PDB file of C-alpha atoms in Angstrom:
ATOM      1  CA  MET N  74     -25.652   0.995 -10.978  1.00 46.00           C
ATOM      2  CA  LYS N  75     -28.326  -0.482  -8.707  1.00 36.00           C
ATOM      3  CA  ARG N  76     -25.648  -2.960  -7.271  1.00 45.00           C
ATOM      4  CA  PHE N  77     -23.361  -0.179  -6.539  1.00 50.00           C
ATOM      5  CA  ARG N  78     -26.105   1.486  -4.327  1.00 46.00           C
ATOM      6  CA  GLN N  79     -26.727  -1.442  -2.337  1.00 39.00           C
ATOM      7  CA  ARG N  80     -23.137  -2.316  -1.473  1.00 52.00           C
ATOM      8  CA  MET N  81     -23.001   1.363  -0.395  1.00 50.00           C
ATOM      9  CA  LEU N  82     -25.877   1.266   2.049  1.00 39.00           C
ATOM     10  CA  LEU N  83     -24.102  -1.773   3.015  1.00 42.00           C
ATOM     11  CA  PHE N  84     -20.765  -0.119   3.927  1.00 49.00           C
ATOM     12  CA  PHE N  85     -22.738   2.907   5.360  1.00 51.00           C
ATOM     13  CA  ILE N  86     -24.970   0.236   8.074  1.00 37.00           C
ATOM     14  CA  MET N  87     -22.181  -1.619   8.998  1.00 45.00           C
ATOM     15  CA  THR N  88     -19.633   1.454   8.691  1.00 47.00           C
ATOM     16  CA  ALA N  89     -21.911   3.430  11.246  1.00 45.00           C
ATOM     17  CA  GLY N  90     -21.737   0.489  13.532  1.00 42.00           C
ATOM     18  CA  LEU N  91     -18.522   0.307  13.928  1.00 44.00           C
ATOM     19  CA  LEU N  92     -17.641   3.760  14.178  1.00 43.00           C
ATOM     20  CA  LEU N  93     -19.555   3.918  17.674  1.00 36.00           C
ATOM     21  CA  THR N  94     -17.453   1.042  18.412  1.00 35.00           C
ATOM     22  CA  GLY N  95     -14.395   3.076  18.137  1.00 36.00           C
ATOM     23  CA  CYS N  96     -11.184   2.790  16.109  1.00 32.00           C
ATOM     24  CA  SER N  97      -8.223   1.777  18.478  1.00 31.00           C
ATOM     25  CA  ALA N  98      -8.759  -1.869  17.883  1.00 31.00           C
ATOM     26  CA  VAL N  99      -8.815  -1.419  13.692  1.00 35.00           C
ATOM     27  CA  ARG N 100      -5.524   0.228  13.431  1.00 42.00           C
ATOM     28  CA  GLN N 101      -2.158  -0.147  14.977  1.00 44.00           C
ATOM     29  CA  GLU N 102      -0.045   2.692  15.992  1.00 55.00           C
ATOM     30  CA  ALA N 103       3.798   1.974  14.624  1.00 65.00           C
ATOM     31  CA  GLY N 104       5.187   4.094  17.589  1.00 84.00           C
ATOM     32  CA  PRO N 105       6.515   7.589  17.814  1.00 92.00           C
ATOM     33  CA  ALA N 106       8.625   8.982  15.253  1.00 94.00           C
ATOM     34  CA  PRO N 107      12.365  10.038  15.483  1.00 94.00           C
ATOM     35  CA  ASP N 108      11.657  13.337  17.355  1.00 94.00           C
ATOM     36  CA  GLY N 109       8.727  11.685  19.221  1.00 95.00           C
ATOM     37  CA  GLY N 110       6.075  13.118  17.728  1.00 95.00           C
ATOM     38  CA  GLU N 111       3.595  11.416  16.447  1.00 96.00           C
ATOM     39  CA  ARG N 112       3.931   9.784  12.792  1.00 97.00           C
ATOM     40  CA  VAL N 113       1.532  11.680   9.874  1.00 98.00           C
ATOM     41  CA  ARG N 114      -1.300   8.913   9.506  1.00 98.00           C
ATOM     42  CA  VAL N 115      -1.837   8.366   5.598  1.00 98.00           C
ATOM     43  CA  ALA N 116      -3.987   5.755   4.340  1.00 98.00           C
ATOM     44  CA  ALA N 117      -3.360   4.923   0.637  1.00 97.00           C
ATOM     45  CA  THR N 118      -5.793   2.259  -1.741  1.00 96.00           C
ATOM     46  CA  ILE N 119      -2.898   1.224  -4.305  1.00 96.00           C
ATOM     47  CA  PHE N 120       0.789   0.693  -4.288  1.00 97.00           C
ATOM     48  CA  PRO N 121       2.001   3.852  -5.857  1.00 98.00           C
ATOM     49  CA  PRO N 122       0.630   6.985  -3.105  1.00 98.00           C
ATOM     50  CA  CYS N 123       1.716   4.384  -0.907  1.00 98.00           C
ATOM     51  CA  ASP N 124       5.607   3.977  -2.229  1.00 98.00           C
ATOM     52  CA  PHE N 125       5.392   7.839  -2.600  1.00 98.00           C
ATOM     53  CA  VAL N 126       4.635   9.071   0.888  1.00 98.00           C
ATOM     54  CA  ARG N 127       7.252   6.427   2.530  1.00 98.00           C
ATOM     55  CA  GLN N 128       9.719   7.752   0.052  1.00 98.00           C
ATOM     56  CA  ILE N 129       8.745  11.102   1.102  1.00 98.00           C
ATOM     57  CA  GLY N 130       7.913  11.032   5.309  1.00 98.00           C
ATOM     58  CA  GLY N 131       9.904   7.874   5.827  1.00 97.00           C
ATOM     59  CA  GLU N 132       9.570   7.097   9.844  1.00 97.00           C
ATOM     60  CA  TYR N 133       7.757  10.009  10.159  1.00 98.00           C
ATOM     61  CA  VAL N 134       5.082   8.426   8.104  1.00 98.00           C
ATOM     62  CA  ASP N 135       2.516   6.085   8.883  1.00 98.00           C
ATOM     63  CA  VAL N 136       1.454   4.302   6.059  1.00 97.00           C
ATOM     64  CA  VAL N 137      -1.392   1.487   5.619  1.00 97.00           C
ATOM     65  CA  GLN N 138      -2.119   0.615   1.855  1.00 96.00           C
ATOM     66  CA  LEU N 139      -5.585  -0.977   1.622  1.00 96.00           C
ATOM     67  CA  LEU N 140      -5.511  -3.176  -1.285  1.00 94.00           C
ATOM     68  CA  LYS N 141      -3.479  -6.105  -0.030  1.00 93.00           C
ATOM     69  CA  PRO N 142      -0.799  -7.556  -2.366  1.00 94.00           C
ATOM     70  CA  GLY N 143      -2.006 -10.206  -4.724  1.00 93.00           C
ATOM     71  CA  MET N 144      -6.017  -8.249  -5.030  1.00 91.00           C
ATOM     72  CA  GLU N 145      -7.134  -7.879  -7.641  1.00 85.00           C
ATOM     73  CA  PRO N 146      -7.211  -3.830  -7.917  1.00 83.00           C
ATOM     74  CA  HIS N 147     -10.680  -3.331  -9.902  1.00 78.00           C
ATOM     75  CA  SER N 148     -12.558  -5.541  -8.280  1.00 78.00           C
ATOM     76  CA  TYR N 149     -11.703  -4.384  -5.313  1.00 85.00           C
ATOM     77  CA  GLU N 150     -13.992  -2.864  -2.295  1.00 86.00           C
ATOM     78  CA  PRO N 151     -13.426  -1.176   0.739  1.00 90.00           C
ATOM     79  CA  SER N 152     -14.161  -3.288   3.749  1.00 92.00           C
ATOM     80  CA  PRO N 153     -15.850  -1.539   7.252  1.00 92.00           C
ATOM     81  CA  ALA N 154     -12.551  -1.465   8.446  1.00 93.00           C
ATOM     82  CA  ASP N 155     -10.787   0.279   5.319  1.00 94.00           C
ATOM     83  CA  ILE N 156     -13.070   2.895   5.784  1.00 92.00           C
ATOM     84  CA  ILE N 157     -12.623   3.437   9.670  1.00 92.00           C
ATOM     85  CA  ARG N 158      -8.694   3.430   8.398  1.00 94.00           C
ATOM     86  CA  ILE N 159      -9.529   5.714   5.996  1.00 95.00           C
ATOM     87  CA  MET N 160     -11.695   7.871   8.263  1.00 94.00           C
ATOM     88  CA  ASP N 161      -9.072   7.380  11.066  1.00 94.00           C
ATOM     89  CA  SER N 162      -6.245   8.940   8.812  1.00 97.00           C
ATOM     90  CA  ASP N 163      -4.823  12.150   8.324  1.00 97.00           C
ATOM     91  CA  LEU N 164      -4.448  11.605   4.603  1.00 98.00           C
ATOM     92  CA  PHE N 165      -6.399   9.854   2.224  1.00 98.00           C
ATOM     93  CA  LEU N 166      -4.829   9.150  -0.943  1.00 98.00           C
ATOM     94  CA  TYR N 167      -6.598   7.689  -4.073  1.00 96.00           C
ATOM     95  CA  ALA N 168      -6.368   7.177  -7.586  1.00 94.00           C
ATOM     96  CA  GLY N 169      -9.869   9.021  -8.550  1.00 92.00           C
ATOM     97  CA  GLY N 170     -10.731   6.740 -11.275  1.00 81.00           C
ATOM     98  CA  GLU N 171     -13.364   4.216 -12.357  1.00 79.00           C
ATOM     99  CA  SER N 172     -12.128   1.762  -9.548  1.00 78.00           C
ATOM    100  CA  ASP N 173     -12.874   4.338  -7.250  1.00 86.00           C
ATOM    101  CA  VAL N 174     -16.477   5.310  -7.491  1.00 84.00           C
ATOM    102  CA  TRP N 175     -16.985   4.322  -4.003  1.00 88.00           C
ATOM    103  CA  VAL N 176     -14.794   7.117  -2.473  1.00 90.00           C
ATOM    104  CA  GLU N 177     -17.055  10.318  -2.795  1.00 84.00           C
ATOM    105  CA  GLU N 178     -20.016   8.690  -1.377  1.00 84.00           C
ATOM    106  CA  ILE N 179     -17.648   7.367   1.537  1.00 85.00           C
ATOM    107  CA  LEU N 180     -16.399  11.245   2.247  1.00 84.00           C
ATOM    108  CA  GLU N 181     -19.762  12.763   1.835  1.00 81.00           C
ATOM    109  CA  GLY N 182     -21.063  10.658   4.550  1.00 70.00           C
ATOM    110  CA  SER N 183     -18.826  11.406   7.437  1.00 73.00           C
ATOM    111  CA  ASP N 184     -17.857  14.363   9.187  1.00 75.00           C
ATOM    112  CA  ARG N 185     -14.901  13.260   9.800  1.00 80.00           C
ATOM    113  CA  ALA N 186     -13.179  12.506   6.747  1.00 86.00           C
ATOM    114  CA  PRO N 187      -9.447  13.160   6.702  1.00 95.00           C
ATOM    115  CA  VAL N 188      -7.458  15.463   3.755  1.00 96.00           C
ATOM    116  CA  SER N 189      -7.922  13.418   0.769  1.00 96.00           C
ATOM    117  CA  CYS N 190      -6.297  13.766  -2.618  1.00 97.00           C
ATOM    118  CA  SER N 191      -7.160  12.457  -6.247  1.00 97.00           C
ATOM    119  CA  LEU N 192      -3.815  11.058  -8.400  1.00 97.00           C
ATOM    120  CA  LEU N 193      -5.950  12.108 -11.357  1.00 97.00           C
ATOM    121  CA  ASP N 194      -6.365  15.975 -10.231  1.00 96.00           C
ATOM    122  CA  TRP N 195      -2.295  15.995 -10.011  1.00 98.00           C
ATOM    123  CA  VAL N 196      -1.692  15.019 -13.651  1.00 98.00           C
ATOM    124  CA  ASP N 197      -3.225  16.111 -17.269  1.00 97.00           C
ATOM    125  CA  PRO N 198      -5.480  13.094 -17.378  1.00 96.00           C
ATOM    126  CA  LEU N 199      -6.007  11.317 -20.581  1.00 96.00           C
ATOM    127  CA  GLU N 200      -9.627   9.680 -22.296  1.00 93.00           C
ATOM    128  CA  GLU N 201     -10.100   5.796 -22.017  1.00 89.00           C
ATOM    129  CA  GLU N 202      -9.497   5.161 -25.461  1.00 87.00           C
ATOM    130  CA  THR N 203     -10.029   2.032 -27.545  1.00 84.00           C
ATOM    131  CA  SER N 204      -7.285   0.777 -29.755  1.00 82.00           C
ATOM    132  CA  GLU N 205      -7.657  -1.088 -33.322  1.00 85.00           C
ATOM    133  CA  GLY N 206      -9.259  -4.761 -32.555  1.00 77.00           C
ATOM    134  CA  MET N 207      -9.473  -4.769 -28.535  1.00 86.00           C
ATOM    135  CA  GLN N 208     -12.654  -6.042 -27.220  1.00 75.00           C
ATOM    136  CA  VAL N 209     -15.469  -3.956 -25.571  1.00 67.00           C
ATOM    137  CA  LYS N 210     -17.590  -4.270 -23.146  1.00 59.00           C
ATOM    138  CA  GLU N 211     -21.636  -2.110 -24.499  1.00 49.00           C
ATOM    139  CA  HIS N 212     -22.813   0.414 -22.061  1.00 44.00           C
ATOM    140  CA  HIS N 213     -26.249   0.171 -21.316  1.00 39.00           C
ATOM    141  CA  HIS N 214     -28.470   2.376 -19.822  1.00 39.00           C
ATOM    142  CA  GLU N 215     -30.385   2.051 -16.559  1.00 43.00           C
ATOM    143  CA  HIS N 216     -33.612   3.044 -15.493  1.00 40.00           C
ATOM    144  CA  ALA N 217     -35.064   3.008 -11.823  1.00 43.00           C
ATOM    145  CA  GLU N 218     -37.261   0.102 -12.939  1.00 44.00           C
ATOM    146  CA  GLY N 219     -33.843  -1.726 -14.449  1.00 45.00           C
ATOM    147  CA  GLU N 220     -35.312  -1.531 -17.168  1.00 43.00           C
ATOM    148  CA  THR N 221     -32.126  -0.439 -20.154  1.00 42.00           C
ATOM    149  CA  ASP N 222     -32.275   1.374 -23.793  1.00 44.00           C
ATOM    150  CA  GLY N 223     -29.924  -0.243 -24.840  1.00 40.00           C
ATOM    151  CA  VAL N 224     -26.254   1.234 -25.968  1.00 39.00           C
ATOM    152  CA  HIS N 225     -25.338   5.154 -25.273  1.00 39.00           C
ATOM    153  CA  LEU N 226     -23.015   7.189 -24.809  1.00 39.00           C
ATOM    154  CA  GLU N 227     -21.522   7.395 -21.300  1.00 53.00           C
ATOM    155  CA  GLU N 228     -20.103   9.879 -19.537  1.00 69.00           C
ATOM    156  CA  THR N 229     -15.911  10.724 -20.464  1.00 81.00           C
ATOM    157  CA  GLU N 230     -14.020   8.432 -18.652  1.00 87.00           C
ATOM    158  CA  TYR N 231     -10.325   9.121 -17.502  1.00 92.00           C
ATOM    159  CA  ASP N 232      -7.502   6.676 -17.222  1.00 94.00           C
ATOM    160  CA  GLU N 233      -6.818   6.230 -13.732  1.00 94.00           C
ATOM    161  CA  HIS N 234      -3.052   4.956 -14.275  1.00 96.00           C
ATOM    162  CA  VAL N 235      -1.178   8.279 -14.048  1.00 98.00           C
ATOM    163  CA  TRP N 236       1.508   6.738 -12.253  1.00 98.00           C
ATOM    164  CA  THR N 237       2.960   4.286 -15.147  1.00 98.00           C
ATOM    165  CA  SER N 238       4.599   7.149 -16.771  1.00 98.00           C
ATOM    166  CA  PRO N 239       7.865   8.552 -14.643  1.00 98.00           C
ATOM    167  CA  VAL N 240       6.774  12.152 -15.625  1.00 98.00           C
ATOM    168  CA  ASN N 241       3.708  11.973 -13.842  1.00 98.00           C
ATOM    169  CA  ALA N 242       5.257  10.228 -10.969  1.00 98.00           C
ATOM    170  CA  GLN N 243       7.152  13.275 -10.696  1.00 98.00           C
ATOM    171  CA  LEU N 244       3.971  15.146 -10.113  1.00 98.00           C
ATOM    172  CA  LEU N 245       2.503  13.227  -7.998  1.00 98.00           C
ATOM    173  CA  VAL N 246       5.609  13.324  -5.430  1.00 98.00           C
ATOM    174  CA  GLU N 247       5.475  16.894  -5.325  1.00 98.00           C
ATOM    175  CA  GLN N 248       1.987  17.153  -4.954  1.00 98.00           C
ATOM    176  CA  ILE N 249       2.419  14.461  -1.713  1.00 98.00           C
ATOM    177  CA  ARG N 250       5.344  16.502  -0.492  1.00 98.00           C
ATOM    178  CA  ASP N 251       3.300  19.394  -0.795  1.00 98.00           C
ATOM    179  CA  VAL N 252       0.330  18.148   1.213  1.00 98.00           C
ATOM    180  CA  LEU N 253       2.533  16.141   3.698  1.00 98.00           C
ATOM    181  CA  ILE N 254       4.016  19.604   4.621  1.00 98.00           C
ATOM    182  CA  SER N 255       1.294  21.411   5.322  1.00 98.00           C
ATOM    183  CA  LEU N 256       0.061  18.661   7.515  1.00 98.00           C
ATOM    184  CA  ASP N 257       3.226  18.961   9.347  1.00 98.00           C
ATOM    185  CA  PRO N 258       4.799  21.886   9.069  1.00 98.00           C
ATOM    186  CA  CYS N 259       7.563  21.147  11.171  1.00 97.00           C
ATOM    187  CA  ARG N 260       9.312  18.617   9.399  1.00 98.00           C
ATOM    188  CA  GLU N 261       8.839  20.601   6.135  1.00 98.00           C
ATOM    189  CA  GLU N 262      12.882  20.201   5.630  1.00 98.00           C
ATOM    190  CA  ILE N 263      12.868  16.604   6.192  1.00 98.00           C
ATOM    191  CA  TYR N 264       9.569  16.252   3.813  1.00 98.00           C
ATOM    192  CA  GLU N 265      11.119  17.881   1.176  1.00 98.00           C
ATOM    193  CA  LYS N 266      15.176  17.120   1.222  1.00 98.00           C
ATOM    194  CA  ASN N 267      13.808  13.580   1.060  1.00 98.00           C
ATOM    195  CA  ALA N 268      11.685  14.491  -2.255  1.00 98.00           C
ATOM    196  CA  ALA N 269      14.321  15.968  -3.683  1.00 98.00           C
ATOM    197  CA  ALA N 270      16.441  13.097  -3.676  1.00 98.00           C
ATOM    198  CA  TYR N 271      13.868  10.781  -4.766  1.00 98.00           C
ATOM    199  CA  LEU N 272      12.585  13.210  -7.519  1.00 98.00           C
ATOM    200  CA  GLU N 273      16.116  12.982  -8.753  1.00 98.00           C
ATOM    201  CA  GLU N 274      15.734   9.218  -9.268  1.00 98.00           C
ATOM    202  CA  LEU N 275      12.968   9.704 -11.111  1.00 98.00           C
ATOM    203  CA  ARG N 276      14.230  11.832 -13.314  1.00 98.00           C
ATOM    204  CA  ALA N 277      17.033   9.449 -14.120  1.00 98.00           C
ATOM    205  CA  LEU N 278      14.554   6.869 -14.775  1.00 98.00           C
ATOM    206  CA  ASP N 279      12.584   9.345 -16.709  1.00 98.00           C
ATOM    207  CA  GLU N 280      15.575   9.657 -19.114  1.00 98.00           C
ATOM    208  CA  ASP N 281      16.419   6.163 -19.131  1.00 98.00           C
ATOM    209  CA  TYR N 282      13.510   5.494 -20.775  1.00 98.00           C
ATOM    210  CA  ARG N 283      13.581   8.131 -23.576  1.00 98.00           C
ATOM    211  CA  GLN N 284      17.240   6.936 -24.625  1.00 98.00           C
ATOM    212  CA  MET N 285      15.141   3.455 -24.701  1.00 98.00           C
ATOM    213  CA  THR N 286      12.906   4.085 -27.042  1.00 98.00           C
ATOM    214  CA  GLU N 287      14.245   7.008 -29.022  1.00 97.00           C
ATOM    215  CA  ASN N 288      16.952   4.637 -29.933  1.00 97.00           C
ATOM    216  CA  ALA N 289      14.672   1.399 -30.239  1.00 97.00           C
ATOM    217  CA  LYS N 290      13.905  -0.400 -33.479  1.00 96.00           C
ATOM    218  CA  ARG N 291      10.540  -0.569 -32.898  1.00 96.00           C
ATOM    219  CA  LYS N 292       7.895   1.544 -31.762  1.00 97.00           C
ATOM    220  CA  THR N 293       4.884  -1.180 -30.820  1.00 97.00           C
ATOM    221  CA  LEU N 294       3.957  -3.094 -28.290  1.00 97.00           C
ATOM    222  CA  VAL N 295       1.126  -6.004 -28.294  1.00 98.00           C
ATOM    223  CA  PHE N 296      -0.462  -6.386 -25.206  1.00 96.00           C
ATOM    224  CA  GLY N 297      -2.613  -9.778 -24.452  1.00 95.00           C
ATOM    225  CA  ASP N 298      -4.014  -8.642 -21.566  1.00 94.00           C
ATOM    226  CA  ARG N 299      -5.429  -5.136 -20.416  1.00 92.00           C
ATOM    227  CA  PHE N 300      -3.943  -2.217 -21.186  1.00 94.00           C
ATOM    228  CA  PRO N 301      -3.182   0.436 -18.096  1.00 95.00           C
ATOM    229  CA  PHE N 302       0.272   1.817 -19.916  1.00 97.00           C
ATOM    230  CA  LEU N 303      -1.923   4.660 -21.916  1.00 97.00           C
ATOM    231  CA  TYR N 304      -0.110   7.412 -19.480  1.00 98.00           C
ATOM    232  CA  LEU N 305       3.856   5.504 -20.339  1.00 98.00           C
ATOM    233  CA  VAL N 306       3.046   5.622 -23.887  1.00 98.00           C
ATOM    234  CA  ARG N 307       2.177   8.796 -24.855  1.00 98.00           C
ATOM    235  CA  THR N 308       5.043   9.942 -22.781  1.00 98.00           C
ATOM    236  CA  TYR N 309       7.368   8.618 -24.671  1.00 98.00           C
ATOM    237  CA  GLY N 310       5.654   7.826 -28.591  1.00 98.00           C
ATOM    238  CA  LEU N 311       5.318   4.239 -28.426  1.00 98.00           C
ATOM    239  CA  GLU N 312       2.173   2.820 -30.405  1.00 97.00           C
ATOM    240  CA  TYR N 313      -0.033  -0.497 -28.756  1.00 97.00           C
ATOM    241  CA  TYR N 314      -2.161  -2.701 -29.863  1.00 96.00           C
ATOM    242  CA  ALA N 315      -4.575  -4.921 -26.781  1.00 96.00           C
ATOM    243  CA  ALA N 316      -7.259  -7.194 -26.555  1.00 93.00           C
ATOM    244  CA  PHE N 317      -8.911  -4.878 -23.498  1.00 88.00           C
ATOM    245  CA  PRO N 318      -9.205  -0.975 -22.485  1.00 79.00           C
ATOM    246  CA  GLY N 319      -6.897  -0.889 -18.797  1.00 70.00           C
ATOM    247  CA  CYS N 320      -9.874  -0.928 -16.602  1.00 69.00           C
ATOM    248  CA  SER N 321     -11.948  -3.725 -18.539  1.00 66.00           C
ATOM    249  CA  GLY N 322     -13.686  -5.917 -16.553  1.00 63.00           C
ATOM    250  CA  GLU N 323     -14.143  -7.958 -19.433  1.00 63.00           C
ATOM    251  CA  SER N 324     -11.190 -11.805 -19.537  1.00 64.00           C
ATOM    252  CA  GLU N 325     -12.101 -13.188 -22.428  1.00 80.00           C
ATOM    253  CA  PRO N 326     -11.747 -11.843 -25.759  1.00 86.00           C
ATOM    254  CA  SER N 327     -13.587 -12.867 -29.170  1.00 90.00           C
ATOM    255  CA  ALA N 328     -11.616 -14.890 -31.984  1.00 93.00           C
ATOM    256  CA  ALA N 329     -11.695 -11.710 -33.621  1.00 94.00           C
ATOM    257  CA  THR N 330      -9.788 -10.086 -31.405  1.00 94.00           C
ATOM    258  CA  ILE N 331      -7.236 -12.817 -30.706  1.00 95.00           C
ATOM    259  CA  ALA N 332      -6.785 -13.061 -34.544  1.00 96.00           C
ATOM    260  CA  PHE N 333      -6.308  -9.181 -35.112  1.00 96.00           C
ATOM    261  CA  LEU N 334      -3.622  -9.268 -32.561  1.00 97.00           C
ATOM    262  CA  THR N 335      -2.040 -12.497 -33.579  1.00 97.00           C
ATOM    263  CA  ASP N 336      -1.642 -11.236 -37.250  1.00 97.00           C
ATOM    264  CA  GLN N 337      -0.310  -7.819 -36.019  1.00 97.00           C
ATOM    265  CA  VAL N 338       2.455  -9.855 -33.991  1.00 97.00           C
ATOM    266  CA  GLU N 339       3.167 -11.848 -37.236  1.00 97.00           C
ATOM    267  CA  GLU N 340       3.154  -8.889 -39.952  1.00 96.00           C
ATOM    268  CA  GLU N 341       5.232  -6.266 -38.240  1.00 94.00           C
ATOM    269  CA  GLY N 342       7.484  -9.247 -36.378  1.00 96.00           C
ATOM    270  CA  ILE N 343       7.033  -8.138 -32.857  1.00 97.00           C
ATOM    271  CA  PRO N 344       8.928 -10.579 -30.535  1.00 97.00           C
ATOM    272  CA  VAL N 345       6.969 -10.110 -27.730  1.00 98.00           C
ATOM    273  CA  VAL N 346       3.690 -10.240 -26.187  1.00 98.00           C
ATOM    274  CA  PHE N 347       2.588  -8.540 -22.927  1.00 98.00           C
ATOM    275  CA  GLN N 348       0.496 -10.047 -19.894  1.00 97.00           C
ATOM    276  CA  LEU N 349      -0.275  -7.860 -16.584  1.00 95.00           C
ATOM    277  CA  GLU N 350       1.441  -9.211 -13.192  1.00 95.00           C
ATOM    278  CA  LEU N 351      -1.868 -10.786 -11.783  1.00 92.00           C
ATOM    279  CA  SER N 352      -2.708 -12.188 -15.271  1.00 92.00           C
ATOM    280  CA  ASN N 353      -3.283 -15.920 -16.229  1.00 92.00           C
ATOM    281  CA  GLY N 354      -1.830 -15.032 -18.808  1.00 94.00           C
ATOM    282  CA  ARG N 355      -3.923 -17.577 -21.160  1.00 94.00           C
ATOM    283  CA  VAL N 356      -4.904 -14.650 -23.960  1.00 95.00           C
ATOM    284  CA  ALA N 357      -0.906 -13.407 -24.448  1.00 97.00           C
ATOM    285  CA  ASP N 358      -0.265 -17.204 -24.531  1.00 97.00           C
ATOM    286  CA  ALA N 359      -2.263 -18.189 -27.197  1.00 96.00           C
ATOM    287  CA  ILE N 360      -1.450 -14.755 -29.279  1.00 97.00           C
ATOM    288  CA  ALA N 361       2.655 -15.622 -28.856  1.00 98.00           C
ATOM    289  CA  GLU N 362       1.920 -19.162 -29.454  1.00 97.00           C
ATOM    290  CA  ALA N 363       0.534 -18.891 -32.929  1.00 97.00           C
ATOM    291  CA  ALA N 364       2.653 -16.137 -33.721  1.00 97.00           C
ATOM    292  CA  GLY N 365       6.010 -17.683 -32.959  1.00 97.00           C
ATOM    293  CA  ALA N 366       6.623 -15.038 -30.160  1.00 98.00           C
ATOM    294  CA  GLU N 367       7.219 -14.704 -26.448  1.00 97.00           C
ATOM    295  CA  THR N 368       5.898 -13.717 -23.606  1.00 98.00           C
ATOM    296  CA  GLU N 369       6.762 -11.312 -21.022  1.00 98.00           C
ATOM    297  CA  ILE N 370       4.958  -9.525 -18.231  1.00 97.00           C
ATOM    298  CA  LEU N 371       4.595  -5.646 -18.014  1.00 98.00           C
ATOM    299  CA  HIS N 372       4.039  -4.392 -14.557  1.00 98.00           C
ATOM    300  CA  SER N 373       1.364  -2.389 -13.696  1.00 97.00           C
ATOM    301  CA  CYS N 374       3.226  -0.896 -10.230  1.00 97.00           C
ATOM    302  CA  HIS N 375      -0.937  -0.980  -9.370  1.00 95.00           C
ATOM    303  CA  THR N 376      -0.144  -3.485  -6.535  1.00 94.00           C
ATOM    304  CA  LEU N 377       2.195  -5.642  -5.547  1.00 96.00           C
ATOM    305  CA  THR N 378       2.140  -9.467  -5.622  1.00 94.00           C
ATOM    306  CA  VAL N 379       2.629 -11.328  -2.204  1.00 95.00           C
ATOM    307  CA  SER N 380       6.196 -12.342  -3.194  1.00 96.00           C
ATOM    308  CA  GLU N 381       6.801  -9.140  -4.597  1.00 97.00           C
ATOM    309  CA  ALA N 382       5.957  -7.105  -0.957  1.00 96.00           C
ATOM    310  CA  GLU N 383       8.210  -9.915   0.991  1.00 96.00           C
ATOM    311  CA  ARG N 384      11.362  -8.896  -1.230  1.00 96.00           C
ATOM    312  CA  GLY N 385      10.240  -5.139  -0.710  1.00 97.00           C
ATOM    313  CA  GLU N 386       9.770  -4.250  -4.257  1.00 98.00           C
ATOM    314  CA  THR N 387       8.976  -0.703  -4.839  1.00 98.00           C
ATOM    315  CA  TYR N 388       7.977   1.822  -7.753  1.00 98.00           C
ATOM    316  CA  LEU N 389      10.901   2.269  -8.647  1.00 98.00           C
ATOM    317  CA  SER N 390      12.178  -1.117  -8.817  1.00 98.00           C
ATOM    318  CA  LEU N 391       8.883  -2.327 -11.014  1.00 98.00           C
ATOM    319  CA  MET N 392       9.815   0.619 -13.282  1.00 98.00           C
ATOM    320  CA  ARG N 393      13.297  -0.559 -13.898  1.00 98.00           C
ATOM    321  CA  ARG N 394      12.276  -4.134 -14.700  1.00 98.00           C
ATOM    322  CA  ASN N 395       9.994  -2.992 -16.899  1.00 98.00           C
ATOM    323  CA  LEU N 396      12.012  -0.997 -18.802  1.00 98.00           C
ATOM    324  CA  GLU N 397      14.425  -3.701 -19.484  1.00 98.00           C
ATOM    325  CA  ALA N 398      11.537  -5.954 -20.717  1.00 98.00           C
ATOM    326  CA  LEU N 399      10.367  -2.392 -23.110  1.00 98.00           C
ATOM    327  CA  ARG N 400      13.985  -2.628 -23.999  1.00 98.00           C
ATOM    328  CA  ARG N 401      14.074  -6.201 -25.178  1.00 96.00           C
ATOM    329  CA  ALA N 402      10.286  -5.878 -27.148  1.00 97.00           C
ATOM    330  CA  LEU N 403      11.436  -3.553 -28.959  1.00 97.00           C
ATOM    331  CA  ASN N 404      14.650  -4.367 -29.996  1.00 93.00           C
TER     332      ASN N 404
END
C-alpha cells in the first residue's frame, strides 16, 4: 500500500506538469466522422470495452486502448501520457476491479474528468473465490509505520473479468450504447442500429456456448495458470480447478498445488490442461506431461498479443476460438 501511494504521488506530480503543457501533442485526432462532425473520444484501459465501442460507434468514435498489445494486464500502471488521454476523452471505460485501484484517485485528483464507467458496476459481480488445491497468497495488514499484524480478513474483492461471460458482454454493450447516446444524442439511430446487430451476434454466441456445454461429456476444466473465467463457468454450469485466482500476482505454485491438479487430471481423465494467452505455460506443461494430457490456450480477452492485434482479432473471434477449445476439452 505504501508503494502504491508513492506511485500515485509521482503520477500526480508528473501529470500536473504535463497538463500545463497542453494535450494536443499526446493524442492524434482521427479526423472528422463521416457526417463531418466530431468523433466521440473514448479511452478504455483494456480490450473488451475498446472492441465493444468500435462495434457500436464505428467511424463515429475515436477509441484508444491504454493497455498495449502484449502487456501483462495485472501489472499495468498508467503513464502520464495515459492519464492525459483519459482526461482528454469524453468517455473513460475501465474494469473496476483490483487492477484499477488507481482510477478513483486519478479521477478525484482532476477537475476535468470525463464521464467514467466501471464494467463491474454494470453486471452482478461475483466475489473472487478459492477453489480446492489453489495456490493463494496470505494478505497482511500494513500499519502507517510499515509493520504488519499478520493475516487478516480483506475487504470483499470482486472478480473483474466480467466480459468472459457472453451474457455479461450483452449487458456491457447495452450500457455502452446508452452512454454513447447520452453523450452524442444526434447519432442515436446509428448507435442503436449498430448495437442491435452486434447484440444478435452475442446472443448467437451465448446460444452456441449453451449447446456445447449441455451436450458435453464432462463439466470440469483444469487450469495450470490464473483463472479469470469465473463468470464463464458460472454462466454455463461448469466446474474448475486452477493453480491461482484470476488476479493473482503469483507465478510459481507449490509442489502440492501441482500434485493436486495432476491428480485431478488423471482421476477424471481430463484431456486438456489450459493456460492463458500471455502465459509462459510452464505450469500447464508440467501438469499435462505428468498426467498424459495436452495443453491448450483459453483466451481471457483481457488484451491482445501483438500478432492478434495485427490480425485484427475481435472479442467475438477470440470467444469463438475459446468455444472450440472448450469443446475439445469437455469431450
